[in-house]
Structure formats: structure tokens, C-alpha cells
């Protein structure tokens, strides 16, 4: 990879696109294709477009002939009125080297402290955009160590032809240059440290709402009552005094949440009721455990500060990026006291002072806040609204015919998904679990379990109906049996009385029955009735 030149000693024979080091496979392919196009096109252009000697580039050895100049033509699809860059006079692009977020622009230095190449999301994105242009665009990167506004001003002073880097689009910079469409999300967010709440005594109740707890209790008692009603005639422990039965009934109800009690149940109806309720109880307990664990790890932390008004009332110290526009926005728009603002140049400084309490919050652009939270997501979180301002873009001279083509190429890269891939790979090395702080984490309500409760309650109700129907049928059968017995006994008694009267009449006439010569009629009738009753019982 060839190195980029310093601003005072550029190397006109090398393109900075070749100096950018990246591991993105598509970009390596795009760069090789772009370099081949540049070598082919620039060779033809060097004889067609003369380049005047300049203090920024090495002078050409000899000017081309006037004939060749008169026959020169711009490449097809090139913007009209555009002086085509060549190898001898490439597009001069300024790149900031003072960014605290090296994921966007990360210059590489040699042993002497000179910039030899550039890495980062912004650089790789620009290379992808150039590969989408319908014409060849020779360019060269030049490092710049200064404020971003001064860097953009260099375009107005014609020291640079463009600026590539993590440059925010703000109004005061538009007086010096124009910007492409933003390639990152625009906005300004407040980041604060997370702290644990002081009181967690009733946290175990939070996984479910009050209505959910009440419904669990009602269904548990209802199922226990049905099992007690079915099993009380078969289970000795469920009998006894009313106080003893009440205690046994409640124990049976709530112990069913953890055990089937299948070995002590005698009726299939009670087994069916307990089996369904145990399944519902398992789902409820597992859900409760998962929700409680989530609250202990996530809801256990909350933002130390939730709004800028509390920061302003307490005159708290607030941090911002030294290399951004945030300081003026905090002072002019959000009305912070300038004495309470502290500028920083590294992520480590943000982390240190937020944790030790020197500053209460920091304000970062959305694009760079993702990197900070990806690295320190266990300790910090965003809070409050997102202030719509900024957004990163590439700067070009006002009225540049190249700007529409670059913006169109940027949209193509974005719509193809390549922009998203570059952004993902940028923070992949520092990703961790995002912490979303929400003061109103909703507890689970009966609406999440109504199907299970309906299934359990319906099964228990069916078991109760079947039990009562069977019991009524047995009572009816017993009543019918007793009624028939009484009728038979009544008939036999009437028959015995009639027979006794018959024997009495015979005796009164001096006649004895043939079947019994020695037995009295009363004894015969009585023994017959006793035999009938014995057979009925």
C-alpha cells in the first residue's frame, strides 16, 4: 500500500485510495477495480488535459502540445464544467486526524510521526462511493490536525477540494462548503451513568401485576376446593373438625403448585384436575423466575439523571467532545452555563469522570454515542430526548458539479445495504449487550395467561360437574332401592296379615291347614315375613 503525502509534500504519482487499509472484502475488490480504471483512464487523460504547475503538486516535466489539448475530451458521464482530476493533479481531500473516535477516521503514523495511511468507517465508505461513480475520480488524502470548522474552511480557501471524515453538518459550516446527504443518523443524546435503586424489598412482587397475583390465588383455591370435595371421603387427613379440614384444604390447594400428589389421590377426576393445574403452575413459575431475573439485572440499574433541567438546577458539570460543535449547542440552545462544560478528547476520559462523579452527563452525537455505549454499555445509558441536529457528511465546494454525483453514489451504497454492513463491522469488536433503561418495565398481567387459566378452570369445572352428577345418580339409585324395599316389605306384611286371618278363620271352624298340623298360624306368618326381610337386605 502506498503512503499518503503530507500537505506540503504530496506525492502526485500515488492515489490515496490505495493507501487506505481495510479488511472489507467488497472494498478490496472495489479498490482493485477502481485502480485499474484509474490507471487506464488517467493515461488517456494525461495527454488530453494539461495540468498547470502548482505549489501543491510537483510540476510536470513538460507541457503537452496544443494539438493534444485541443483534442481533449471529458470522460463520459462526467459533470459539465468540471476540471477533471488526473494523476498529476488528483482531487485534494482533507482528512481530520484529531478525532477521538478512531473507528471513523484512524490515521496510521510512521516512526517519524508522519501519516502514512488512513483507516476507519468514513474512509471505507468514501472508497465505496467512488467505486459507484460512473466516471474515474483520482484523489489523494491529506491529514489535517485542527478544528473541524477550520478544516471545512480550507475548502473555501481552495486549499482542499473536499473533506472526508466524521464531520458534522451544522449551519455555520455551510457558509464555507456544501455537504452530501448525511451518512449517519442525525441527533444529539445525553449519556449518564447507571445506578442501582436503593429499595428492592418488594421487587419479588413486580414480575406480576396485582390482578395477576389475585387471579393465581383464586384459581389455586378453586382447584384445591374441588380436589378436597372429591377426595374427602377417601382421604383420612381431609376429615375431622372444621378447623382441621380448613387447614388441610388450604395446604392441598397451595401444595399443588409444586407437587402433583398423585400417590395420595383416589379419584381420576381429582388427578385430572391436579395434572392440568400443575402444568399451568409450571408455566407460571418459570415465567416468574425469568421475569424476576431480568428485573434484577436490567431494572436493577437506572439513570442517575433523567433530564437536563435537573442538571441545570444543580449546576452539574457536563462533558462534550472537544472536536465537535456540541459545546456551542449546549450553551446557545440548551442554555447550559459555559463554566459547567468540560471538553474531552478520549473515551477513557468520559468513562473515568462519569464514574468518579466529576461530571454528571455527557452529550454526544448519535453516530458516536453508539461506539461509546458499545464499549461501556454495562455502566452507561442514554436518557431523555434526542435533539435533532448534526449528522455526518462529506464536504465539497459550493456549487461543485461533483456533489450531486457523490450524493447519488452514497444513496446507492446505502440502499444496497453496504453502508449498514460497514457500520456493523465498525462496532463489532466492541459490541456487548445493550442496556435499555425503562422506569416503567411492565409486569405480566392476566392477559398474557388467560388461555392457561381458562384451560385449568374449565378442566376443574368439568371434573366438578361429573363428580356431582355421579353423586346425584348414586343417591337416586339408593333412594329407588330403599323405596322398592319398603314397598316389598309392606306387601309382605299385608300378605302375612291376610294369611294369619285366613288361618284364624280355619281354626274358628275347627279345621286345620294341610300344610301344617302342629305349627300355629301366627308362627308361620311371622317366619315368612322374617325370611322376606332377610332376603331383601
Coordinates of C-alpha atoms in Angstrom, one line a residue:
X1 CA 0.0 0.0 0.0
X2 CA 1.4 3.4 -0.9
X3 CA 1.5 6.2 1.6
X4 CA -0.3 9.5 1.5
X5 CA 1.7 12.6 1.3
X6 CA 1.8 15.5 3.8
X7 CA 0.1 18.7 2.9
X8 CA 3.4 20.4 1.9
X9 CA 5.0 17.4 0.1
X10 CA 2.3 15.5 -1.7
X11 CA 3.2 12.6 -3.9
X12 CA 1.4 13.1 -7.2
X13 CA 2.1 9.7 -8.5
X14 CA 0.1 7.8 -5.9
X15 CA -3.6 7.8 -5.1
X16 CA -4.7 7.9 -1.5
X17 CA -7.4 5.4 -2.3
X18 CA -4.6 2.8 -2.4
X19 CA -3.2 3.9 0.9
X20 CA -6.4 3.1 2.9
X21 CA -6.1 -0.2 4.6
X22 CA -9.3 -2.1 5.2
X23 CA -10.3 -5.7 5.6
X24 CA -13.7 -5.4 4.0
X25 CA -13.7 -8.0 1.1
X26 CA -16.1 -6.0 -1.1
X27 CA -14.0 -2.8 -0.7
X28 CA -10.8 -4.7 -1.6
X29 CA -12.5 -5.8 -4.8
X30 CA -13.8 -2.3 -5.5
X31 CA -10.4 -0.8 -4.9
X32 CA -8.6 -3.1 -7.3
X33 CA -11.3 -2.4 -9.9
X34 CA -11.1 1.3 -9.3
X35 CA -7.3 1.4 -9.5
X36 CA -7.4 -0.4 -12.9
X37 CA -10.0 2.1 -14.2
X38 CA -7.9 5.0 -12.9
X39 CA -4.7 3.7 -14.5
X40 CA -6.4 3.2 -17.8
X41 CA -8.3 6.5 -17.8
X42 CA -5.6 8.7 -16.3
X43 CA -3.2 7.6 -19.0
X44 CA -5.5 8.8 -21.7
X45 CA -6.4 12.0 -19.8
X46 CA -2.8 12.9 -19.1
X47 CA -2.3 13.6 -22.8
X48 CA -5.6 15.4 -23.2
X49 CA -5.8 17.7 -20.1
X50 CA -2.8 19.7 -19.2
X51 CA -2.1 20.5 -15.6
X52 CA -0.5 23.8 -14.7
X53 CA 2.3 23.7 -12.2
X54 CA 1.1 24.3 -8.7
X55 CA 2.7 24.9 -5.3
X56 CA 0.7 21.9 -4.0
X57 CA 1.9 19.3 -6.6
X58 CA 5.1 18.6 -8.3
X59 CA 5.4 20.4 -11.7
X60 CA 5.1 18.4 -14.8
X61 CA 8.2 17.7 -16.8
X62 CA 6.9 19.5 -20.0
X63 CA 3.5 20.8 -21.1
X64 CA 1.6 18.8 -23.6
X65 CA 1.3 20.1 -27.2
X66 CA -1.5 22.5 -28.2
X67 CA -2.8 19.9 -30.6
X68 CA -3.4 17.3 -27.9
X69 CA -5.0 20.0 -25.7
X70 CA -7.4 21.0 -28.5
X71 CA -8.5 17.4 -28.9
X72 CA -9.1 16.7 -25.2
X73 CA -12.5 15.4 -24.2
X74 CA -14.0 14.9 -20.7
X75 CA -14.9 11.3 -19.8
X76 CA -18.4 10.2 -20.5
X77 CA -20.9 11.0 -17.7
X78 CA -18.5 13.4 -16.1
X79 CA -20.2 16.6 -14.6
X80 CA -20.2 19.5 -17.0
X81 CA -17.9 22.4 -16.2
X82 CA -15.7 20.1 -14.1
X83 CA -11.9 20.2 -14.3
X84 CA -11.1 16.5 -14.5
X85 CA -8.6 15.4 -11.8
X86 CA -5.6 13.5 -13.1
X87 CA -2.7 11.6 -11.6
X88 CA -0.7 14.7 -11.8
X89 CA -3.4 16.8 -10.2
X90 CA -5.7 14.5 -8.2
X91 CA -8.6 15.7 -6.0
X92 CA -7.1 17.0 -2.8
X93 CA -9.1 15.7 0.1
X94 CA -8.6 16.8 3.7
X95 CA -8.9 14.3 6.5
X96 CA -9.1 15.2 10.2
X97 CA -6.6 13.3 12.4
X98 CA -7.8 14.6 15.8
X99 CA -10.9 12.6 16.1
X100 CA -11.4 10.8 19.5
X101 CA -13.4 8.1 17.8
X102 CA -10.8 6.3 15.8
X103 CA -13.5 3.9 14.4
X104 CA -14.5 6.7 11.9
X105 CA -11.0 8.0 11.0
X106 CA -7.9 6.3 12.3
X107 CA -4.6 7.6 10.8
X108 CA -1.5 5.4 10.8
X109 CA 1.8 7.1 11.5
X110 CA 5.4 6.1 10.7
X111 CA 8.3 6.2 13.1
X112 CA 8.8 9.9 12.3
X113 CA 5.2 10.8 13.1
X114 CA 4.1 11.2 9.5
X115 CA 0.7 9.9 8.4
X116 CA 1.2 7.0 6.0
X117 CA -2.4 5.7 5.7
X118 CA -5.9 6.1 6.9
X119 CA -8.4 3.5 8.3
X120 CA -11.9 3.8 9.5
X121 CA -15.6 3.8 8.6
X122 CA -15.6 7.2 6.9
X123 CA -12.6 6.3 4.7
X124 CA -14.0 2.9 3.7
X125 CA -17.4 4.5 2.9
X126 CA -15.8 7.1 0.7
X127 CA -13.9 4.4 -1.3
X128 CA -17.2 2.5 -1.8
X129 CA -18.9 5.7 -3.0
X130 CA -16.1 6.4 -5.5
X131 CA -16.4 2.9 -6.9
X132 CA -20.1 3.7 -7.6
X133 CA -19.4 6.8 -9.6
X134 CA -19.9 6.5 -13.4
X135 CA -16.5 8.1 -14.1
X136 CA -13.0 7.9 -12.8
X137 CA -12.1 10.1 -9.8
X138 CA -8.4 10.3 -8.9
X139 CA -7.9 11.6 -5.4
X140 CA -5.4 11.9 -2.6
X141 CA -5.9 12.2 1.2
X142 CA -4.1 14.9 3.2
X143 CA -4.1 14.9 7.0
X144 CA -5.2 17.9 8.9
X145 CA -4.8 18.5 12.6
X146 CA -7.1 21.2 13.7
X147 CA -10.8 22.0 14.4
X148 CA -13.4 20.6 12.1
X149 CA -14.8 24.0 11.2
X150 CA -11.3 25.2 10.2
X151 CA -10.9 22.1 8.1
X152 CA -14.1 22.9 6.2
X153 CA -13.0 26.4 5.8
X154 CA -9.9 25.2 3.9
X155 CA -12.3 24.2 1.1
X156 CA -13.5 27.8 0.9
X157 CA -9.8 28.9 0.8
X158 CA -9.2 26.4 -2.0
X159 CA -6.6 24.5 -0.1
X160 CA -8.7 21.4 -0.2
X161 CA -11.1 20.2 -2.9
X162 CA -13.2 18.1 -0.4
X163 CA -13.2 16.9 3.2
X164 CA -13.8 13.3 4.2
X165 CA -14.2 12.2 7.8
X166 CA -16.6 12.4 10.8
X167 CA -17.6 16.0 10.0
X168 CA -21.0 17.0 11.4
X169 CA -23.3 19.0 9.2
X170 CA -24.1 22.3 11.0
X171 CA -25.2 25.7 9.8
X172 CA -22.0 27.6 10.4
X173 CA -20.0 25.3 8.2
X174 CA -22.4 25.7 5.3
X175 CA -21.1 29.2 4.7
X176 CA -17.8 27.6 3.6
X177 CA -18.9 24.4 1.8
X178 CA -21.8 22.1 0.8
X179 CA -22.4 18.6 2.3
X180 CA -23.6 15.4 0.9
X181 CA -26.6 13.6 2.3
X182 CA -25.9 12.5 5.9
X183 CA -24.5 9.0 6.1
X184 CA -25.2 8.6 9.8
X185 CA -28.2 9.2 12.0
X186 CA -28.6 12.8 13.0
X187 CA -29.1 13.8 16.6
X188 CA -27.6 14.7 19.9
X189 CA -28.2 12.5 23.0
X190 CA -27.4 12.7 26.7
X191 CA -25.5 9.8 28.3
X192 CA -25.5 9.3 32.1
X193 CA -24.1 6.6 34.4
X194 CA -26.4 3.9 35.7
X195 CA -27.0 3.4 39.4
X196 CA -28.8 0.8 41.4
X197 CA -32.1 1.8 43.1
X198 CA -31.9 2.0 46.9
X199 CA -35.1 -0.1 47.8
X200 CA -35.6 -3.6 46.4
X201 CA -37.7 -5.0 49.3
X202 CA -40.8 -5.6 47.1
X203 CA -39.0 -6.4 43.9
X204 CA -40.1 -10.0 44.1
X205 CA -43.7 -8.9 43.6
X206 CA -43.0 -6.9 40.4
X207 CA -42.9 -9.8 37.9
X208 CA -46.7 -10.0 38.1
X209 CA -49.4 -7.3 38.4
X210 CA -51.8 -7.2 41.4
X211 CA -54.6 -8.6 39.3
X212 CA -52.3 -11.5 38.2
X213 CA -51.5 -12.4 41.9
X214 CA -55.2 -12.3 42.8
X215 CA -56.1 -14.5 39.9
X216 CA -53.4 -17.0 40.8
X217 CA -54.7 -17.2 44.4
X218 CA -58.4 -17.6 43.3
X219 CA -57.6 -20.3 40.8
X220 CA -55.4 -22.1 43.3
X221 CA -58.1 -22.1 46.0
X222 CA -60.8 -23.1 43.5
X223 CA -58.8 -26.1 42.2
X224 CA -57.9 -27.1 45.8
X225 CA -61.6 -27.0 46.8
X226 CA -62.6 -29.3 44.0
X227 CA -59.9 -31.8 44.9
X228 CA -60.8 -31.6 48.6
X229 CA -64.5 -32.2 47.7
X230 CA -63.8 -35.2 45.6
X231 CA -61.2 -36.8 47.9
X232 CA -62.6 -36.1 51.4
X233 CA -64.4 -39.4 51.6
X234 CA -61.3 -41.4 50.6
X235 CA -58.5 -39.4 52.4
X236 CA -58.4 -39.6 56.1
X237 CA -56.3 -36.4 56.5
X238 CA -59.1 -34.4 54.9
X239 CA -61.6 -35.4 57.6
X240 CA -62.1 -34.2 61.1
X241 CA -63.1 -30.9 62.7
X242 CA -63.9 -27.9 60.6
X243 CA -60.6 -26.2 61.6
X244 CA -58.6 -29.3 60.6
X245 CA -60.4 -29.6 57.3
X246 CA -59.8 -25.9 56.5
X247 CA -56.1 -26.2 57.1
X248 CA -55.9 -29.4 55.1
X249 CA -57.9 -27.8 52.3
X250 CA -55.5 -24.8 52.1
X251 CA -52.4 -27.0 52.3
X252 CA -53.8 -29.1 49.5
X253 CA -54.5 -26.0 47.4
X254 CA -51.1 -24.4 47.5
X255 CA -49.0 -27.5 47.6
X256 CA -50.4 -28.3 44.2
X257 CA -48.3 -25.5 42.8
X258 CA -45.2 -27.7 43.4
X259 CA -46.3 -31.3 43.5
X260 CA -48.9 -33.5 41.7
X261 CA -49.7 -35.5 44.9
X262 CA -50.7 -38.3 42.5
X263 CA -49.9 -41.1 45.0
X264 CA -52.5 -39.9 47.5
X265 CA -55.3 -39.2 45.1
X266 CA -58.0 -41.8 44.7
X267 CA -60.3 -40.4 42.0
X268 CA -59.4 -39.9 38.4
X269 CA -61.3 -36.7 38.4
X270 CA -59.1 -35.2 41.0
X271 CA -56.0 -36.5 39.3
X272 CA -57.1 -34.8 36.0
X273 CA -57.7 -31.5 37.9
X274 CA -54.3 -31.6 39.6
X275 CA -52.4 -32.6 36.4
X276 CA -53.7 -29.6 34.4
X277 CA -53.2 -27.2 37.2
X278 CA -49.6 -28.4 37.8
X279 CA -48.9 -27.8 34.1
X280 CA -50.2 -24.2 34.4
X281 CA -48.3 -23.7 37.6
X282 CA -45.0 -24.8 35.9
X283 CA -45.5 -22.2 33.2
X284 CA -46.3 -19.5 35.7
X285 CA -43.4 -20.3 37.9
X286 CA -40.9 -20.4 35.0
X287 CA -42.2 -17.1 33.7
X288 CA -42.0 -15.5 37.1
X289 CA -38.4 -16.7 37.5
X290 CA -37.3 -15.4 34.1
X291 CA -39.0 -12.0 34.6
X292 CA -37.6 -11.6 38.1
X293 CA -34.1 -12.4 36.8
X294 CA -34.5 -9.8 34.1
X295 CA -35.5 -7.2 36.6
X296 CA -32.6 -8.0 38.9
X297 CA -30.1 -7.5 36.0
X298 CA -31.8 -4.8 33.9
X299 CA -34.2 -2.9 36.1
X300 CA -31.6 -3.1 38.8
X301 CA -29.9 -0.1 37.2
X302 CA -31.5 3.2 36.4
X303 CA -30.1 6.5 35.1
X304 CA -28.6 8.8 37.7
X305 CA -30.0 11.8 35.9
X306 CA -33.1 11.8 33.7
X307 CA -33.4 15.3 32.2
X308 CA -31.3 18.4 31.5
X309 CA -33.5 20.5 33.8
X310 CA -32.1 18.7 36.9
X311 CA -28.6 19.2 35.6
X312 CA -29.2 22.9 35.1
X313 CA -30.8 23.4 38.5
X314 CA -27.9 21.7 40.3
X315 CA -25.2 23.4 38.2
X316 CA -23.8 20.0 37.4
X317 CA -20.7 19.6 35.2
X318 CA -21.4 18.3 31.7
X319 CA -18.9 16.8 29.3
X320 CA -18.7 17.1 25.5
X321 CA -16.4 16.4 22.6
X322 CA -13.7 19.0 22.0
X323 CA -13.6 18.3 18.3
X324 CA -17.4 18.8 17.7
X325 CA -20.0 21.5 17.6
X326 CA -21.7 20.3 20.8
X327 CA -20.3 23.0 23.1
X328 CA -21.9 25.8 21.3
X329 CA -25.2 23.9 21.0
X330 CA -25.2 23.2 24.7
X331 CA -24.6 26.9 25.5
X332 CA -26.7 28.6 22.9
X333 CA -29.7 26.2 22.5
X334 CA -29.9 24.1 25.7
X335 CA -28.8 27.1 27.9
X336 CA -26.1 25.5 29.9
X337 CA -23.6 27.7 31.8
X338 CA -20.3 27.8 29.9
X339 CA -18.4 27.4 33.1
X340 CA -20.1 24.0 33.7
X341 CA -18.9 22.5 30.4
X342 CA -15.8 20.3 30.1
X343 CA -14.3 19.2 26.8
X344 CA -12.8 15.7 26.3
X345 CA -10.7 14.0 23.7
X346 CA -10.9 10.3 24.5
X347 CA -13.5 7.7 25.5
X348 CA -11.4 6.7 28.6
X349 CA -11.7 10.2 29.9
X350 CA -15.5 10.1 29.6
X351 CA -15.7 6.8 31.4
X352 CA -13.3 7.9 34.2
X353 CA -15.0 11.2 35.1
X354 CA -18.6 9.8 34.8
X355 CA -17.8 7.0 37.2
X356 CA -15.9 9.2 39.7
X357 CA -18.7 11.8 39.7
X358 CA -16.7 14.7 38.3
X359 CA -19.3 15.1 35.5
X360 CA -22.9 14.1 35.7
X361 CA -23.6 13.6 32.0
X362 CA -22.0 13.8 28.5
X363 CA -23.6 14.9 25.3
X364 CA -22.6 13.1 22.1
X365 CA -23.8 12.8 18.6
X366 CA -25.9 9.7 17.9
X367 CA -23.3 8.3 15.5
X368 CA -20.5 8.4 18.0
X369 CA -22.7 7.5 21.1
X370 CA -23.2 4.1 19.6
X371 CA -19.5 3.4 19.8
X372 CA -19.2 4.7 23.4
X373 CA -22.2 2.6 24.6
X374 CA -20.9 -0.4 22.7
X375 CA -17.8 -0.2 24.8
X376 CA -19.3 0.8 28.1
X377 CA -22.9 -0.4 27.9
X378 CA -22.8 -2.0 31.3
X379 CA -22.2 1.3 33.1
X380 CA -24.0 4.0 31.0
X381 CA -27.2 4.5 29.0
X382 CA -28.9 7.2 27.0
X383 CA -31.8 9.1 28.6
X384 CA -34.0 12.0 27.7
X385 CA -35.0 13.1 24.1
X386 CA -32.8 13.0 21.0
X387 CA -32.1 16.6 19.8
X388 CA -32.3 16.6 16.0
X389 CA -29.1 18.3 14.9
X390 CA -25.9 17.3 13.1
X391 CA -25.3 14.1 11.2
X392 CA -22.0 13.2 9.4
X393 CA -21.4 14.0 5.8
X394 CA -18.7 14.7 3.2
X395 CA -17.9 18.4 2.3
X396 CA -17.4 19.8 -1.2
X397 CA -17.0 23.4 -2.6
X398 CA -20.2 25.3 -3.0
X399 CA -21.7 24.7 -6.4
X400 CA -19.4 21.8 -7.1
X401 CA -20.7 19.7 -10.0
X402 CA -19.2 16.7 -8.3
X403 CA -21.5 16.9 -5.3
X404 CA -24.8 15.5 -6.9
X405 CA -22.9 12.5 -8.3
X406 CA -21.3 11.7 -4.9
X407 CA -24.6 12.1 -3.1
X408 CA -26.3 9.8 -5.6
X409 CA -23.5 7.2 -5.2
X410 CA -23.9 7.5 -1.4
X411 CA -27.6 6.7 -1.7
X412 CA -26.8 3.7 -3.9
X413 CA -24.3 2.4 -1.3
X414 CA -26.9 2.9 1.4
X415 CA -29.8 1.2 -0.5
X416 CA -27.6 -1.8 -1.3
X417 CA -27.0 -2.5 2.4
X418 CA -23.3 -1.9 2.2
X419 CA -23.5 1.1 4.4
X420 CA -25.2 -1.0 7.1
X421 CA -22.5 -3.6 6.8
X422 CA -19.7 -1.1 7.2
X423 CA -21.4 0.4 10.3
X424 CA -21.9 -3.1 11.8
X425 CA -18.3 -4.1 11.2
X426 CA -17.1 -0.8 12.7
X427 CA -18.5 -1.5 16.2
X428 CA -18.3 -5.3 16.0
X429 CA -15.1 -5.5 18.0
X430 CA -16.7 -3.6 20.9
X431 CA -20.3 -4.8 20.9
X432 CA -22.0 -6.0 24.1
X433 CA -25.5 -6.4 25.4
X434 CA -27.3 -3.1 25.1
X435 CA -28.9 -1.8 28.3
X436 CA -32.3 -0.2 27.7
X437 CA -33.4 1.6 30.8
X438 CA -37.1 1.9 31.3
X439 CA -38.5 3.1 34.6
X440 CA -41.9 1.5 33.7
X441 CA -40.9 -2.0 32.9
X442 CA -44.4 -3.6 32.7
X443 CA -45.2 -6.5 34.9
X444 CA -47.0 -9.5 33.4
X445 CA -50.8 -9.3 33.6
X446 CA -53.6 -11.9 33.3
X447 CA -53.9 -11.0 29.6
X448 CA -50.7 -13.0 29.0
X449 CA -52.1 -16.2 30.6
X450 CA -55.8 -16.1 30.1
X451 CA -55.8 -19.2 27.9
X452 CA -53.9 -21.2 30.5
X453 CA -56.3 -20.1 33.3
X454 CA -59.3 -20.8 31.2
X455 CA -58.0 -24.3 30.4
X456 CA -57.3 -25.1 34.1
X457 CA -60.6 -23.6 35.3
X458 CA -62.6 -25.3 32.6
X459 CA -61.0 -28.7 33.4
X460 CA -61.7 -28.3 37.1
X461 CA -65.3 -27.2 36.4
X462 CA -65.9 -30.3 34.2
X463 CA -64.5 -32.5 37.0
X464 CA -66.8 -30.9 39.5
X465 CA -69.9 -31.4 37.2
X466 CA -69.0 -35.0 36.6
X467 CA -68.5 -35.7 40.3
X468 CA -71.8 -34.0 41.3
X469 CA -73.7 -35.8 38.5
X470 CA -72.3 -39.2 39.6
X471 CA -73.0 -38.5 43.2
X472 CA -76.6 -37.5 42.4
X473 CA -77.0 -40.6 40.4
X474 CA -75.8 -42.8 43.2
X475 CA -78.2 -41.0 45.6
X476 CA -81.1 -41.5 43.3
X477 CA -80.2 -45.2 42.9
X478 CA -80.1 -45.6 46.7
X479 CA -83.4 -43.8 47.1
X480 CA -85.0 -46.0 44.5
X481 CA -83.6 -49.1 46.2
X482 CA -84.9 -48.1 49.6
X483 CA -88.3 -47.3 48.1
X484 CA -88.6 -50.7 46.5
X485 CA -87.5 -52.4 49.7
X486 CA -90.2 -50.6 51.7
X487 CA -92.8 -51.5 49.1
X488 CA -91.9 -55.1 49.2
X489 CA -91.8 -55.2 53.0
X490 CA -95.2 -53.5 53.1
X491 CA -96.7 -56.1 50.7
X492 CA -95.2 -59.0 52.6
X493 CA -96.6 -57.7 55.8
X494 CA -100.0 -57.3 54.2
X495 CA -99.7 -60.8 52.9
X496 CA -98.8 -62.2 56.3
X497 CA -101.7 -60.4 57.9
X498 CA -104.1 -61.8 55.3
X499 CA -102.7 -65.3 55.8
X500 CA -103.0 -65.0 59.6
X501 CA -106.6 -64.0 59.2
X502 CA -107.2 -67.0 56.9
X503 CA -105.7 -69.4 59.4
X504 CA -107.7 -67.8 62.1
X505 CA -111.0 -68.4 60.3
X506 CA -110.0 -72.1 59.7
X507 CA -109.3 -72.6 63.4
X508 CA -112.6 -71.0 64.3
X509 CA -114.4 -73.6 62.2
X510 CA -112.4 -76.5 63.7
X511 CA -110.3 -77.1 60.6
X512 CA -106.5 -77.4 60.4
X513 CA -104.4 -76.5 57.3
X514 CA -103.0 -79.4 55.4
X515 CA -99.6 -78.0 55.2
X516 CA -99.1 -77.5 58.9
X517 CA -100.7 -79.7 61.5
X518 CA -98.7 -78.7 64.6
X519 CA -97.4 -75.2 63.8
X520 CA -99.6 -72.3 64.8
X521 CA -100.7 -69.9 62.0
X522 CA -99.1 -66.9 63.8
X523 CA -95.7 -68.5 63.7
X524 CA -96.0 -69.4 60.1
X525 CA -96.9 -65.9 59.0
X526 CA -94.2 -64.4 61.2
X527 CA -91.4 -66.6 59.9
X528 CA -92.4 -65.8 56.3
X529 CA -92.1 -62.1 56.9
X530 CA -88.7 -62.5 58.6
X531 CA -87.4 -64.6 55.6
X532 CA -88.6 -62.0 53.1
X533 CA -86.9 -59.1 55.0
X534 CA -83.7 -61.2 55.3
X535 CA -83.7 -61.7 51.5
X536 CA -84.3 -58.0 50.9
X537 CA -81.4 -57.0 53.0

